[in-house]
Amino acid sequence: MIIISILIHLLGNYLPKWFVSKAKHNNPILKLSGLLFDFFIAFLVLFLIHSLSPKVFYIDNRDAIYGLEFNGTMQQLGFKNGDKIISVNDRPVKDIRKINVDILMNSNSEIKIKRGNHFKEIKINDDGVAKILQSEGTPIKALIKPTTEEKNAQEIKQTQEKFSFGKVFKNYQKMIKEAYDLMIPKNDHKKVGGIGAVSKNFSSQISLLPFCCIIVGLLNLLPLPGFSVGNFIISLVESRMGKVFNFKLKNIVGLFSVSAVIILIFYLHY
C-alpha cells in the first residue's frame, strides 16, 4: 500500500501540469500539488469506506451485560472473564471494538474495571503491550453468554453503526495522529517491534491506503529538498532570483535528503 501511496503522490505532482500551460509549470505553488493530493485522496477513500461499507453492528459497552472475555495474555496481566472496563486512561469506553486499539496505541495505559461490585485499576506498560501484540486471538471481546449457567440468560443487544460526516472527519484526524505517532515513535513502539509491529495491526484494516497516503503527505511537509515543501521553497527562491539551479544537482540532493529521512525513521524505530 505504501508503494501505491507514493504513486498517488507522483500522480498529484504531475496532474496539474496537464491542465496549465507549459509556461506555468515552474510555478512554486504546483510543487505542493502532490502534498495536497495525498491528504485529499486519504480523506476521499476514508469517506467512501464509511459511506459504501455494509451495515456494521457493534456491542455498546453498556450492553455488555455479562462483561468481557479476555485471552490468556490479558488474564496474565490481571483481567478476569466477566470484568467490565469502565475507562481507558480516564476516557469512558463506548465501543468495545476500540478497547484493544486504545490500549495498544497508548503508552502505560491505566484501565479502570468493575469486577462484581468492586472497582479496580490495572496498568499496562510497554512490556505488557509487547506481550499483547505477540499473543493469539482477540485480546478483549464481549461475552455473549454468562460465565455461569443462568436460567434466564438474555441476548446481547447489538447497535448499528450510523454513517455521519462528522465521524469521517474525526477518524481522519485520528488517523493523522496515528500516522505521526508511527513515524516518530515513543519508547513503547520501539520495544514492541517498531514500525513493523504497528503496521501489522493496520494491515488487517481496509483503511490502510488512506493511512499510507497520510504518511506520505506528512513526510512531504518536511522543508527539505526532495519533499513537497522543500521543493516549494527551492522553486520560490528560484523565481525570486530569476535563476534556476542545476537540475541534476537538485535531483542528487533531493535523493540524498529522502534517503536520509527514511534511514532516520527506521533508526528511531530500531
XYZ file of N, CA and C in Angstrom:
810
model
N 0.812 -1.212 0.000
C 0.000 0.000 0.000
C 0.854 1.276 0.000
N 2.014 1.217 0.634
C 2.858 2.402 0.685
C 3.370 2.746 -0.716
N 3.584 1.717 -1.564
C 4.014 1.958 -2.943
C 2.896 2.634 -3.726
N 1.666 2.163 -3.533
C 0.514 2.789 -4.193
C 0.375 4.233 -3.742
N 0.620 4.495 -2.455
C 0.532 5.854 -1.917
C 1.573 6.771 -2.553
N 2.771 6.231 -2.782
C 3.833 7.014 -3.431
C 3.442 7.318 -4.876
N 2.844 6.328 -5.568
C 2.387 6.542 -6.943
C 1.279 7.601 -6.988
N 0.400 7.591 -5.989
C -0.652 8.608 -5.896
C -0.034 9.989 -5.719
N 1.014 10.060 -4.894
C 1.716 11.335 -4.677
C 2.341 11.834 -5.982
N 2.983 10.926 -6.734
C 3.599 11.311 -8.009
C 2.538 11.764 -9.010
N 1.400 11.074 -9.005
C 0.293 11.483 -9.872
C -0.178 12.887 -9.511
N -0.248 13.168 -8.202
C -0.651 14.503 -7.750
C 0.330 15.574 -8.172
N 1.610 15.200 -8.280
C 2.628 16.155 -8.729
C 2.469 16.515 -10.203
N 2.104 15.529 -11.023
C 2.048 15.742 -12.475
C 0.660 16.152 -12.971
N -0.370 15.847 -12.199
C -1.745 16.119 -12.634
C -1.993 17.586 -12.999
N -1.577 18.572 -12.161
C -1.845 19.976 -12.509
C -1.168 20.412 -13.811
N -0.034 19.782 -14.147
C 0.702 20.177 -15.349
C -0.054 19.820 -16.621
N -1.046 18.920 -16.501
C -1.854 18.560 -17.662
C -2.914 19.621 -17.958
N -3.160 20.502 -16.971
C -4.250 21.468 -17.121
C -3.765 22.922 -17.206
N -2.471 23.155 -17.018
C -1.942 24.518 -17.112
C -0.923 24.580 -18.243
N -0.700 25.767 -18.730
C 0.244 25.942 -19.827
C 1.667 25.637 -19.369
N 2.534 25.303 -20.329
C 3.904 24.932 -20.017
C 4.652 26.071 -19.344
N 4.258 27.316 -19.657
C 4.931 28.486 -19.078
C 4.721 28.571 -17.571
N 3.658 27.929 -17.067
C 3.339 27.994 -15.639
C 3.816 26.756 -14.866
N 4.532 25.844 -15.540
C 4.974 24.606 -14.882
C 5.943 24.864 -13.737
N 6.635 25.999 -13.768
C 7.607 26.313 -12.713
C 6.999 27.140 -11.581
N 5.692 27.277 -11.595
C 5.019 28.000 -10.511
C 5.255 27.268 -9.187
N 5.806 27.943 -8.161
C 6.108 27.271 -6.878
C 4.909 26.564 -6.255
N 3.705 27.115 -6.450
C 2.515 26.512 -5.842
C 2.300 25.086 -6.346
N 2.667 24.826 -7.607
C 2.472 23.485 -8.169
C 3.319 22.436 -7.457
N 4.373 22.867 -6.786
C 5.231 21.932 -6.050
C 4.493 21.323 -4.854
N 3.395 21.963 -4.459
C 2.624 21.464 -3.303
C 1.451 20.584 -3.729
N 1.276 20.397 -5.039
C 0.105 19.655 -5.523
C 0.098 18.203 -5.046
N 1.279 17.552 -5.050
C 1.351 16.162 -4.588
C 0.985 16.038 -3.125
N 1.456 16.983 -2.316
C 1.163 17.009 -0.882
C -0.336 17.140 -0.631
N -0.966 18.103 -1.312
C -2.408 18.310 -1.149
C -3.198 17.114 -1.663
N -2.708 16.515 -2.738
C -3.375 15.355 -3.327
C -3.351 14.166 -2.374
N -2.244 13.994 -1.640
C -2.128 12.908 -0.650
C -3.254 12.984 0.374
N -3.418 14.160 0.971
C -4.423 14.314 2.027
C -5.844 14.262 1.464
N -6.013 14.771 0.226
C -7.336 14.727 -0.399
C -7.758 13.287 -0.681
N -6.856 12.501 -1.276
C -7.171 11.104 -1.586
C -7.413 10.308 -0.306
N -6.627 10.584 0.733
C -6.803 9.881 2.014
C -8.205 10.134 2.564
N -8.633 11.403 2.523
C -9.976 11.731 3.034
C -11.054 11.126 2.141
N -10.856 11.195 0.813
C -11.848 10.667 -0.120
C -12.039 9.167 0.067
N -10.935 8.430 0.172
C -11.022 6.973 0.346
C -11.685 6.636 1.677
N -11.315 7.377 2.716
C -11.914 7.141 4.034
C -13.414 7.430 3.999
N -13.801 8.490 3.287
C -15.215 8.838 3.138
C -15.974 7.728 2.412
N -15.379 7.200 1.333
C -16.026 6.135 0.570
C -16.130 4.854 1.386
N -15.109 4.572 2.181
C -15.143 3.382 3.040
C -16.327 3.462 3.995
N -16.512 4.635 4.600
C -17.601 4.806 5.567
C -18.976 4.797 4.901
N -19.073 5.420 3.727
C -20.380 5.560 3.090
C -20.827 4.322 2.332
N -19.892 3.531 1.793
C -20.245 2.383 0.967
C -20.144 1.045 1.698
N -19.557 1.066 2.873
C -19.410 -0.201 3.602
C -20.782 -0.722 4.037
N -20.946 -2.045 4.107
C -22.226 -2.617 4.548
C -22.525 -2.257 6.000
N -23.749 -2.513 6.378
C -24.160 -2.202 7.739
C -23.256 -2.910 8.749
N -22.793 -2.140 9.708
C -21.894 -2.685 10.730
C -22.577 -2.605 12.087
N -22.498 -3.680 12.828
C -23.072 -3.711 14.165
C -21.946 -3.893 15.184
N -22.108 -3.266 16.321
C -21.139 -3.415 17.395
C -21.878 -3.519 18.724
N -21.160 -3.952 19.736
C -21.759 -4.067 21.064
C -21.329 -2.878 21.893
N -22.288 -2.085 22.287
C -22.015 -0.942 23.150
C -21.572 -1.464 24.518
N -20.642 -0.782 25.121
C -20.084 -1.241 26.402
C -21.172 -1.419 27.463
N -22.143 -0.535 27.451
C -23.209 -0.623 28.464
C -24.125 -1.826 28.230
N -24.109 -2.349 26.980
C -24.949 -3.508 26.663
C -24.227 -4.834 26.892
N -22.944 -4.775 27.248
C -22.179 -5.999 27.545
C -22.507 -6.432 28.973
N -23.726 -6.931 29.145
C -24.243 -7.211 30.490
C -23.486 -8.347 31.189
N -22.813 -9.197 30.402
C -22.062 -10.300 31.006
C -20.571 -9.987 31.103
N -20.216 -8.756 30.802
C -18.825 -8.355 30.891
C -18.042 -8.718 29.644
N -16.741 -8.810 29.787
C -15.854 -9.035 28.650
C -15.081 -10.341 28.789
N -14.631 -10.823 27.641
C -13.823 -12.053 27.614
C -12.394 -11.669 27.237
N -11.417 -12.221 27.957
C -10.013 -11.865 27.761
C -9.214 -13.102 27.371
N -8.243 -12.900 26.479
C -7.395 -14.039 26.116
C -6.385 -14.320 27.230
N -5.575 -15.344 27.055
C -4.667 -15.774 28.123
C -3.698 -14.692 28.561
N -3.174 -13.924 27.622
C -2.206 -12.878 27.962
C -2.846 -11.789 28.809
N -4.071 -11.392 28.445
C -4.769 -10.360 29.215
C -5.066 -10.854 30.633
N -5.367 -12.135 30.756
C -5.625 -12.686 32.086
C -4.351 -12.706 32.927
N -3.210 -12.931 32.275
C -1.932 -12.881 32.992
C -1.637 -11.463 33.483
N -2.167 -10.470 32.772
C -1.944 -9.071 33.148
C -2.908 -8.607 34.237
N -3.833 -9.482 34.647
C -4.691 -9.143 35.781
C -6.177 -9.127 35.508
N -6.604 -9.357 34.265
C -8.033 -9.338 33.943
C -8.653 -10.713 34.159
N -9.965 -10.716 34.368
C -10.712 -11.961 34.508
C -11.946 -11.888 33.630
N -12.321 -13.039 33.045
C -13.544 -13.073 32.240
C -14.728 -12.609 33.075
N -15.509 -11.710 32.511
C -16.641 -11.148 33.247
C -16.379 -9.743 33.743
N -15.107 -9.323 33.734
C -14.780 -7.943 34.114
C -15.419 -6.970 33.127
N -15.772 -5.790 33.619
C -16.274 -4.724 32.754
C -15.283 -3.565 32.774
N -14.869 -3.117 31.594
C -13.938 -1.991 31.508
C -14.735 -0.693 31.501
N -14.448 0.162 32.463
C -15.165 1.437 32.603
C -14.494 2.530 31.772
N -13.160 2.599 31.837
C -12.444 3.649 31.115
C -11.017 3.211 30.827
N -10.429 3.811 29.788
C -9.023 3.610 29.450
C -8.360 4.985 29.457
N -7.404 5.168 30.362
C -6.739 6.470 30.537
C -7.760 7.579 30.789
N -8.723 7.281 31.670
C -9.765 8.226 32.095
C -10.753 8.572 30.988
N -10.710 7.870 29.861
C -11.686 8.095 28.793
C -12.716 6.970 28.841
N -13.997 7.312 29.021
C -15.038 6.286 29.085
C -15.064 5.431 27.816
N -15.357 4.156 27.977
C -15.398 3.217 26.857
C -16.832 3.088 26.367
N -17.035 3.265 25.051
C -18.363 3.092 24.465
C -18.398 1.879 23.547
N -17.522 1.884 22.547
C -17.476 0.810 21.553
C -16.425 -0.214 21.978
N -16.857 -1.434 22.258
C -15.949 -2.475 22.744
C -14.851 -2.785 21.727
N -15.153 -2.635 20.430
C -14.164 -2.943 19.387
C -12.917 -2.078 19.519
N -13.073 -0.875 20.065
C -11.970 0.083 20.091
C -11.100 -0.029 21.346
N -11.501 -0.878 22.288
C -10.721 -1.014 23.517
C -9.311 -1.526 23.209
N -9.229 -2.535 22.341
C -7.920 -3.110 22.008
C -6.992 -2.065 21.411
N -7.516 -1.256 20.482
C -6.705 -0.221 19.832
C -6.271 0.834 20.842
N -7.203 1.247 21.710
C -6.880 2.270 22.722
C -5.740 1.821 23.621
N -5.724 0.551 23.959
C -4.668 0.021 24.837
C -3.344 -0.090 24.082
N -3.400 -0.609 22.856
C -2.175 -0.853 22.094
C -1.516 0.430 21.596
N -2.307 1.482 21.380
C -1.764 2.715 20.813
C -1.375 3.737 21.883
N -1.498 3.364 23.146
C -1.129 4.282 24.221
C -0.041 3.670 25.098
N 0.814 4.526 25.602
C 1.883 4.072 26.482
C 1.412 4.112 27.936
N 1.695 3.048 28.660
C 1.353 2.985 30.088
C -0.127 3.278 30.343
N -0.979 2.431 29.767
C -2.423 2.612 29.914
C -2.893 2.307 31.336
N -3.824 3.119 31.805
C -4.480 2.881 33.094
C -5.936 2.517 32.806
N -6.302 1.303 33.156
C -7.622 0.775 32.809
C -8.439 0.551 34.074
N -9.564 1.229 34.141
C -10.449 1.086 35.301
C -11.492 0.030 34.977
N -11.603 -0.995 35.832
C -12.543 -2.079 35.594
C -13.504 -2.231 36.766
N -14.606 -2.919 36.479
C -15.572 -3.258 37.525
C -15.658 -4.778 37.578
N -15.353 -5.329 38.747
C -15.384 -6.775 38.957
C -16.383 -7.055 40.070
N -17.547 -7.543 39.640
C -18.613 -7.710 40.624
C -19.093 -6.352 41.096
N -19.012 -6.115 42.392
C -19.402 -4.816 42.953
C -18.202 -3.955 43.313
N -17.025 -4.373 42.876
C -15.806 -3.646 43.232
C -15.133 -3.059 41.994
N -14.504 -1.921 42.199
C -13.762 -1.262 41.129
C -12.264 -1.482 41.339
N -11.558 -1.623 40.253
C -10.126 -1.885 40.312
C -9.431 -1.210 39.141
N -8.170 -0.874 39.323
C -7.394 -0.247 38.241
C -6.216 -1.142 37.873
N -6.083 -1.404 36.577
C -4.980 -2.225 36.079
C -4.134 -1.371 35.144
N -2.819 -1.416 35.333
C -1.907 -0.647 34.494
C -1.174 -1.586 33.534
N -1.071 -1.166 32.284
C -0.342 -1.939 31.270
C 0.768 -1.066 30.711
N 2.017 -1.466 30.934
C 3.152 -0.696 30.428
C 3.539 -1.205 29.038
N 4.650 -0.687 28.497
C 5.037 -1.063 27.143
C 5.420 -2.533 27.037
N 5.934 -3.137 28.121
C 6.226 -4.575 28.098
C 4.936 -5.383 27.988
N 3.883 -4.895 28.657
C 2.583 -5.558 28.568
C 2.004 -5.459 27.169
N 2.178 -4.291 26.530
C 1.711 -4.110 25.151
C 2.423 -5.083 24.220
N 3.733 -5.269 24.442
C 4.510 -6.204 23.620
C 3.949 -7.624 23.746
N 3.596 -8.024 24.960
C 3.041 -9.365 25.176
C 1.682 -9.507 24.481
N 0.872 -8.439 24.523
C -0.449 -8.490 23.889
C -0.310 -8.638 22.380
N 0.633 -7.882 21.776
C 0.851 -7.950 20.332
C 1.301 -9.335 19.891
N 2.008 -10.025 20.772
C 2.533 -11.346 20.429
C 1.562 -12.468 20.795
N 0.457 -12.126 21.418
C -0.495 -13.146 21.867
C -1.405 -13.585 20.727
N -2.088 -14.698 20.916
C -3.000 -15.232 19.917
C -4.434 -14.864 20.265
N -5.239 -14.673 19.229
C -6.644 -14.363 19.441
C -6.878 -12.898 19.768
N -8.137 -12.523 19.821
C -8.510 -11.150 20.151
C -8.309 -10.918 21.645
N -7.537 -9.904 22.025
C -7.271 -9.683 23.457
C -8.543 -9.480 24.282
N -9.466 -8.651 23.761
C -10.680 -8.335 24.513
C -11.886 -8.383 23.583
N -12.934 -9.056 24.017
C -14.195 -9.058 23.277
C -15.343 -9.267 24.250
N -16.542 -8.990 23.781
C -17.695 -9.094 24.673
C -18.068 -10.546 24.935
N -18.482 -10.823 26.157
C -19.004 -12.144 26.494
C -20.440 -12.229 25.993
N -20.706 -13.191 25.124
C -22.046 -13.331 24.555
C -22.995 -14.042 25.521
N -22.431 -14.877 26.384
C -23.266 -15.583 27.346
C -22.579 -15.557 28.703
N -23.320 -15.729 29.772
C -22.733 -15.647 31.121
C -21.718 -16.751 31.385
N -20.781 -16.463 32.289
C -19.744 -17.445 32.629
C -20.318 -18.601 33.442
N -21.459 -18.376 34.085
C -22.129 -19.444 34.857
C -23.500 -19.711 34.254
N -24.036 -20.873 34.533
C -25.345 -21.235 33.998
C -26.429 -20.333 34.584
N -27.238 -19.751 33.703
C -28.363 -18.931 34.131
C -29.617 -19.393 33.398
N -30.710 -19.479 34.139
C -31.958 -19.949 33.544
C -32.520 -18.934 32.550
N -32.406 -17.661 32.890
C -32.988 -16.615 32.045
C -31.891 -15.763 31.400
N -30.989 -16.413 30.669
C -29.898 -15.691 30.005
C -30.461 -14.770 28.926
N -30.008 -13.515 28.925
C -30.500 -12.530 27.959
C -29.597 -12.484 26.725
N -30.204 -12.097 25.612
C -29.443 -11.943 24.374
C -28.766 -10.574 24.378
N -27.519 -10.546 23.952
C -26.767 -9.295 23.929
C -27.284 -8.396 22.804
N -27.587 -7.173 23.146
C -28.064 -6.202 22.156
C -26.891 -5.677 21.324
N -27.118 -5.585 20.001
C -26.109 -5.036 19.101
C -26.611 -3.721 18.510
N -25.717 -2.755 18.418
C -26.061 -1.424 17.921
C -25.532 -1.247 16.508
N -26.383 -0.700 15.637
C -25.956 -0.473 14.258
C -25.155 0.826 14.175
N -24.023 0.737 13.522
C -23.169 1.904 13.364
C -23.763 2.821 12.296
N -23.943 4.089 12.632
C -24.551 5.049 11.713
C -23.480 5.873 11.005
N -23.731 6.158 9.733
C -22.797 6.977 8.956
C -23.017 8.452 9.269
N -21.929 9.187 9.435
C -22.005 10.637 9.619
C -20.714 11.266 9.122
N -20.834 12.448 8.512
C -19.665 13.152 8.004
C -18.730 13.516 9.159
N -19.312 13.868 10.298
C -18.508 14.231 11.467
C -17.634 13.078 11.921
N -18.167 11.855 11.837
C -17.400 10.688 12.249
C -16.245 10.443 11.287
N -16.496 10.662 9.981
C -15.433 10.506 8.986
C -14.296 11.480 9.285
N -14.661 12.735 9.556
C -13.651 13.756 9.832
C -12.891 13.442 11.117
N -13.603 12.942 12.115
C -12.967 12.588 13.386
C -11.980 11.441 13.193
N -12.377 10.430 12.408
C -11.477 9.307 12.124
C -10.281 9.752 11.288
N -10.522 10.743 10.422
C -9.444 11.295 9.592
C -8.405 11.978 10.485
N -8.873 12.774 11.442
C -7.956 13.428 12.385
C -7.199 12.400 13.213
N -7.914 11.375 13.653
C -7.285 10.327 14.458
C -6.222 9.593 13.651
N -6.505 9.362 12.363
C -5.555 8.667 11.506
C -4.287 9.491 11.303
N -4.441 10.817 11.205
C -3.277 11.697 11.064
C -2.399 11.604 12.302
N -3.032 11.600 13.476
C -2.282 11.498 14.735
C -1.557 10.155 14.820
N -2.248 9.073 14.421
C -1.641 7.741 14.481
C -0.465 7.631 13.507
N -0.605 8.273 12.330
C 0.479 8.249 11.348
C 1.694 9.013 11.875
N 1.440 10.135 12.541
C 2.533 10.923 13.132
C 3.227 10.124 14.229
N 2.436 9.478 15.084
C 3.000 8.669 16.165
C 3.803 7.488 15.617
N 3.381 6.974 14.469
C 4.077 5.848 13.864
C 5.448 6.269 13.333
N 5.510 7.473 12.747
C 6.770 7.949 12.173
C 7.750 8.405 13.243
N 7.224 9.002 14.305
C 8.073 9.457 15.403
C 7.653 8.681 16.651
N 8.162 7.462 16.805
C 7.678 6.565 17.851
C 8.146 6.950 19.243
N 7.319 6.531 20.200
C 7.731 6.650 21.598
C 8.497 5.374 21.951
N 9.026 5.336 23.135
C 9.825 4.170 23.540
C 9.037 2.872 23.473
N 7.720 2.946 23.742
C 6.929 1.722 23.750
C 6.825 1.096 22.375
N 6.766 1.952 21.305
C 6.722 1.409 19.963
C 8.020 0.712 19.618
N 9.144 1.244 20.094
C 10.432 0.636 19.804
C 10.530 -0.744 20.463
N 10.011 -0.857 21.649
C 10.140 -2.112 22.385
C 9.221 -3.199 21.845
N 8.099 -2.812 21.198
C 7.188 -3.820 20.673
C 7.478 -4.156 19.219
N 8.607 -3.674 18.704
C 8.990 -4.080 17.356
C 8.956 -2.960 16.358
N 8.694 -1.739 16.807
C 8.779 -0.584 15.939
C 7.717 -0.537 14.873
N 8.113 0.030 13.726
C 7.154 0.283 12.659
C 6.537 -0.998 12.114
N 7.296 -2.090 12.129
C 6.779 -3.350 11.618
C 5.605 -3.862 12.426
N 5.718 -3.789 13.754
C 4.658 -4.311 14.616
C 3.379 -3.514 14.470
N 3.492 -2.186 14.408
C 2.290 -1.367 14.296
C 1.670 -1.513 12.923
N 2.508 -1.662 11.899
C 1.999 -1.810 10.542
C 1.158 -3.080 10.409
N 1.546 -4.149 11.092
C 0.773 -5.382 11.041
C -0.619 -5.158 11.609
N -0.710 -4.299 12.577
C -2.009 -4.009 13.158
C -2.917 -3.327 12.143
N -2.340 -2.468 11.315
C -3.132 -1.737 10.339
C -3.388 -2.560 9.071
N -2.534 -3.562 8.814
C -2.662 -4.314 7.566
C -3.973 -5.072 7.484
N -4.593 -5.339 8.622
C -5.862 -6.054 8.635
C -7.035 -5.115 8.426
N -6.788 -3.840 8.302
C -7.854 -2.866 8.158
C -7.929 -2.367 6.726
N -9.132 -2.128 6.262
C -9.332 -1.624 4.904
C -8.846 -0.190 4.770
N -8.651 0.475 5.900
C -8.222 1.874 5.903
C -6.714 2.029 5.742
N -6.015 0.975 5.333
C -4.564 1.047 5.196
C -4.138 2.035 4.105
N -4.874 2.102 2.993
C -4.493 3.007 1.904
C -4.520 4.474 2.334
N -5.633 4.976 2.897
C -5.601 6.375 3.345
C -4.563 6.629 4.431
N -4.316 5.627 5.258
C -3.301 5.762 6.306
C -1.923 5.971 5.680
N -1.613 5.177 4.639
C -0.316 5.301 3.965
C -0.217 6.627 3.211
N -1.330 7.070 2.624
C -1.343 8.368 1.932
C -1.039 9.502 2.914
N -1.561 9.389 4.108
C -1.306 10.406 5.133
C 0.166 10.396 5.542
N 0.751 9.202 5.668
C 2.175 9.109 5.998
C 3.020 9.822 4.939
N 2.718 9.549 3.659
C 3.446 10.200 2.562
C 3.229 11.711 2.607
N 1.988 12.124 2.904
C 1.689 13.552 2.998
C 2.450 14.231 4.122
N 2.498 13.594 5.283
C 3.221 14.168 6.420
C 4.714 14.287 6.134
N 5.275 13.285 5.480
C 6.697 13.331 5.132
C 6.990 14.504 4.200
N 6.048 14.791 3.309
C 6.260 15.867 2.343
C 6.025 17.256 2.926
N 5.705 17.311 4.213
C 5.655 18.600 4.913
C 7.044 19.049 5.356
N 8.016 18.139 5.266
C 9.385 18.475 5.668
C 9.975 19.522 4.714
N 10.582 20.581 5.235
C 11.163 21.633 4.380
C 12.551 21.252 3.867
N 12.641 20.069 3.253
C 13.915 19.551 2.753
C 13.807 19.265 1.257
N 14.901 19.365 0.531
C 14.884 19.037 -0.903
C 14.392 17.611 -1.121
N 13.588 17.409 -2.138
C 13.039 16.090 -2.418
C 11.635 15.909 -1.880
N 11.232 16.757 -0.939
C 9.882 16.739 -0.383
C 9.116 17.968 -0.878
N 7.799 17.886 -0.862
C 6.968 18.930 -1.470
C 7.270 20.327 -0.940
N 7.269 20.491 0.382
C 7.514 21.814 0.962
C 8.931 22.286 0.658
N 9.891 21.377 0.710
C 11.271 21.722 0.380
C 11.408 22.164 -1.066
N 10.759 21.425 -1.981
C 10.792 21.792 -3.399
C 10.079 23.118 -3.652
N 9.026 23.369 -2.865
C 8.309 24.648 -2.976
C 9.230 25.809 -2.591
N 9.985 25.636 -1.511
C 10.911 26.690 -1.061
C 11.989 26.945 -2.114
N 12.538 25.855 -2.666
C 13.576 25.990 -3.694
C 13.017 26.717 -4.918
N 11.812 26.304 -5.343
C 11.187 26.936 -6.508
C 10.890 28.409 -6.251
N 10.507 28.719 -5.004
C 10.214 30.111 -4.643
C 11.484 30.954 -4.704
N 12.584 30.406 -4.217
C 13.877 31.107 -4.266
C 14.308 31.324 -5.716
N 14.102 30.280 -6.545
C 14.465 30.393 -7.955
C 13.681 31.495 -8.653
N 12.374 31.573 -8.358
C 11.544 32.593 -9.007
C 11.921 33.993 -8.553
N 12.319 34.125 -7.289
C 12.727 35.438 -6.776
C 14.079 35.864 -7.355
N 14.983 34.904 -7.526
C 16.312 35.197 -8.048
C 16.324 35.299 -9.574
N 15.287 34.741 -10.199
C 15.253 34.727 -11.651
C 16.287 33.781 -12.236
N 16.650 32.771 -11.457
C 17.697 31.833 -11.865
C 17.306 30.432 -11.400
N 17.477 29.459 -12.299
C 17.134 28.071 -11.980
C 18.403 27.311 -11.598
N 18.362 26.615 -10.465
C 19.510 25.832 -10.031
C 19.720 24.623 -10.948
N 20.903 24.058 -10.894
C 21.239 22.900 -11.714
C 20.266 21.748 -11.438
N 19.592 21.267 -12.494
C 18.563 20.236 -12.364
C 19.129 18.938 -11.796
N 20.298 18.518 -12.320
C 20.923 17.275 -11.872
C 21.326 17.364 -10.404
N 21.857 18.526 -10.008
C 22.274 18.715 -8.619
C 21.076 18.668 -7.678
N 19.967 19.268 -8.100
C 18.749 19.249 -7.272
C 18.255 17.815 -7.067
N 18.308 17.007 -8.115
C 17.869 15.616 -8.003
C 18.759 14.814 -7.059
N 20.069 15.045 -7.145
C 21.014 14.324 -6.277
C 20.793 14.706 -4.811
N 20.671 16.017 -4.560
C 20.449 16.489 -3.189
C 19.111 15.980 -2.668
N 18.090 16.007 -3.529
C 16.764 15.521 -3.129
C 16.779 14.051 -2.780
N 17.475 13.237 -3.612
C 17.578 11.792 -3.352
C 18.313 11.530 -2.046
N 19.362 12.274 -1.794
C 20.121 12.116 -0.545
C 19.251 12.495 0.652
N 18.488 13.567 0.512
C 17.629 14.046 1.595
C 16.549 13.025 1.940
N 15.883 12.494 0.910
C 14.823 11.498 1.123
C 15.402 10.238 1.763
N 16.557 9.781 1.269
C 17.197 8.580 1.815
C 17.571 8.774 3.281
N 18.083 9.972 3.613
C 18.491 10.255 4.997
C 17.295 10.234 5.938
N 16.167 10.769 5.490
C 14.959 10.793 6.332
C 14.440 9.372 6.558
N 14.427 8.552 5.507
C 13.954 7.170 5.631
C 14.841 6.390 6.597
N 16.161 6.578 6.468
C 17.101 5.894 7.364
C 16.875 6.359 8.815
N 16.642 7.654 9.004
C 16.402 8.194 10.330
C 15.145 7.608 10.959
N 14.084 7.465 10.158
C 12.820 6.901 10.671
C 13.029 5.465 11.144
N 13.737 4.673 10.357
C 13.985 3.286 10.739
C 14.922 3.227 11.961
N 15.826 4.178 12.057
C 16.709 4.226 13.234
C 15.912 4.523 14.505
N 14.936 5.411 14.389
C 14.104 5.756 15.544
C 13.284 4.568 16.024
N 12.937 3.677 15.090
C 12.142 2.503 15.458
C 12.987 1.353 15.973
N 14.202 1.220 15.460
C 15.003 0.049 15.802
C 16.319 0.407 16.474
